[in-house]
Tab-separated table of C-alpha atoms in Angstrom:
chain	number	residue	atom	x	y	z
A	1	MET	CA	0.000	0.000	0.000
A	2	THR	CA	1.521	3.278	-1.119
A	3	ILE	CA	1.334	6.574	0.768
A	4	PRO	CA	-0.880	8.191	-1.900
A	5	ASN	CA	-3.334	5.271	-1.655
A	6	MET	CA	-3.357	5.562	2.137
A	7	LEU	CA	-4.112	9.290	1.827
A	8	THR	CA	-6.966	8.530	-0.551
A	9	LEU	CA	-8.407	5.913	1.816
A	10	PHE	CA	-8.005	8.399	4.675
A	11	ARG	CA	-10.002	10.920	2.634
A	12	ILE	CA	-12.768	8.352	2.108
A	13	GLY	CA	-12.687	7.614	5.840
A	14	LEU	CA	-13.164	11.316	6.589
A	15	ILE	CA	-16.593	11.308	4.916
A	16	PRO	CA	-18.495	9.691	7.833
A	17	VAL	CA	-16.604	11.931	10.274
A	18	PHE	CA	-17.635	14.929	8.153
A	19	VAL	CA	-21.296	13.856	8.287
A	20	VAL	CA	-21.263	13.219	12.040
A	21	PHE	CA	-19.675	16.591	12.796
A	22	PHE	CA	-22.162	18.310	10.506
A	23	PHE	CA	-25.108	17.017	12.526
A	24	LEU	CA	-23.689	17.562	16.015
A	25	PRO	CA	-25.741	20.204	17.855
A	26	TYR	CA	-22.853	22.462	18.862
A	27	GLU	CA	-21.902	25.898	17.577
A	28	TRP	CA	-18.319	24.922	16.737
A	29	THR	CA	-19.221	21.971	14.536
A	30	ARG	CA	-19.746	24.074	11.388
A	31	MET	CA	-16.140	25.242	11.607
A	32	ALA	CA	-15.019	21.687	12.342
A	33	THR	CA	-16.769	20.391	9.220
A	34	ALA	CA	-15.085	23.114	7.168
A	35	VAL	CA	-11.713	22.087	8.596
A	36	ILE	CA	-12.420	18.414	7.852
A	37	PHE	CA	-13.328	19.305	4.271
A	38	ALA	CA	-10.136	21.388	3.965
A	39	VAL	CA	-8.043	18.501	5.306
A	40	ALA	CA	-9.638	16.228	2.715
A	41	ALA	CA	-8.848	18.760	-0.012
A	42	PHE	CA	-5.217	18.992	1.074
A	43	THR	CA	-4.845	15.211	1.174
A	44	ASP	CA	-6.145	15.181	-2.403
A	45	LEU	CA	-3.484	17.689	-3.366
A	46	PHE	CA	-0.716	15.811	-1.588
A	47	ASP	CA	-1.605	12.303	-2.723
A	48	GLY	CA	-1.502	13.340	-6.364
A	49	TYR	CA	1.756	15.217	-5.922
A	50	ILE	CA	3.420	12.380	-4.020
A	51	ALA	CA	2.198	9.743	-6.479
A	52	ARG	CA	3.502	11.610	-9.511
A	53	SER	CA	6.773	12.863	-8.019
A	54	THR	CA	7.816	9.505	-6.563
A	55	GLY	CA	6.392	7.283	-9.291
A	56	GLN	CA	3.932	5.607	-6.912
A	57	THR	CA	0.963	5.712	-9.258
A	58	THR	CA	-1.195	2.591	-9.111
A	59	ASP	CA	-4.349	1.363	-10.810
A	60	LEU	CA	-6.077	1.339	-7.425
A	61	GLY	CA	-5.085	4.961	-6.821
A	62	ALA	CA	-6.168	5.993	-10.309
A	63	PHE	CA	-9.584	4.492	-9.566
A	64	LEU	CA	-10.043	5.530	-5.923
A	65	ASP	CA	-8.832	9.137	-6.148
A	66	PRO	CA	-11.660	10.406	-8.392
A	67	VAL	CA	-14.180	8.279	-6.487
A	68	ALA	CA	-13.096	9.846	-3.185
A	69	ASP	CA	-13.342	13.328	-4.705
A	70	LYS	CA	-16.806	12.723	-6.088
A	71	LEU	CA	-18.053	11.203	-2.833
A	72	MET	CA	-16.769	14.115	-0.762
A	73	VAL	CA	-18.309	16.731	-3.061
A	74	ALA	CA	-21.635	14.887	-3.309
A	75	VAL	CA	-21.884	14.449	0.461
A	76	ALA	CA	-20.975	18.091	1.123
A	77	LEU	CA	-23.534	19.366	-1.365
A	78	THR	CA	-26.218	17.037	-0.031
A	79	LEU	CA	-25.600	18.231	3.519
A	80	LEU	CA	-25.753	21.859	2.424
A	81	VAL	CA	-29.049	21.294	0.632
A	82	HIS	CA	-30.365	19.482	3.703
A	83	SER	CA	-29.388	22.368	5.944
A	84	TYR	CA	-30.329	25.292	3.696
A	85	SER	CA	-33.250	23.920	1.767
A	86	ASN	CA	-34.182	26.304	-1.016
A	87	ILE	CA	-34.521	25.984	-4.767
A	88	TRP	CA	-31.566	28.287	-5.500
A	89	LEU	CA	-29.214	25.888	-3.743
A	90	THR	CA	-30.949	22.628	-4.611
A	91	ILE	CA	-30.921	22.973	-8.401
A	92	PRO	CA	-27.196	23.838	-8.692
A	93	ALA	CA	-26.383	21.005	-6.247
A	94	ILE	CA	-28.348	18.531	-8.380
A	95	VAL	CA	-26.586	19.733	-11.525
A	96	ILE	CA	-23.140	19.500	-9.904
A	97	ILE	CA	-23.783	16.029	-8.459
A	98	CYS	CA	-25.150	14.757	-11.782
A	99	ARG	CA	-22.134	16.158	-13.581
A	100	GLU	CA	-19.801	14.512	-11.048
A	101	LEU	CA	-21.497	11.164	-11.563
A	102	LEU	CA	-21.467	11.397	-15.350
A	103	VAL	CA	-17.810	12.367	-15.683
């Protein structure tokens, strides 16, 4: 198991943590979910950089990296629509999630 693959699996593992923190009834949890999302974004940046610079690209990583990205974006958008339910947020979220799934 390469470091980039471990970072990708870590990013997938952050998704349930992200959801749990989003629904906790404390004031600070919104900031915590933003930090968790930022950590996931940085691991995406670093796993790609490490994989390319050290030649640790794998078929598993090539498959899992986009899947992890799409899952994180879809979950984040779904939670936002759940929290701020209005048509002006729902329609763009549907379009973005559909685009993510089709690409």
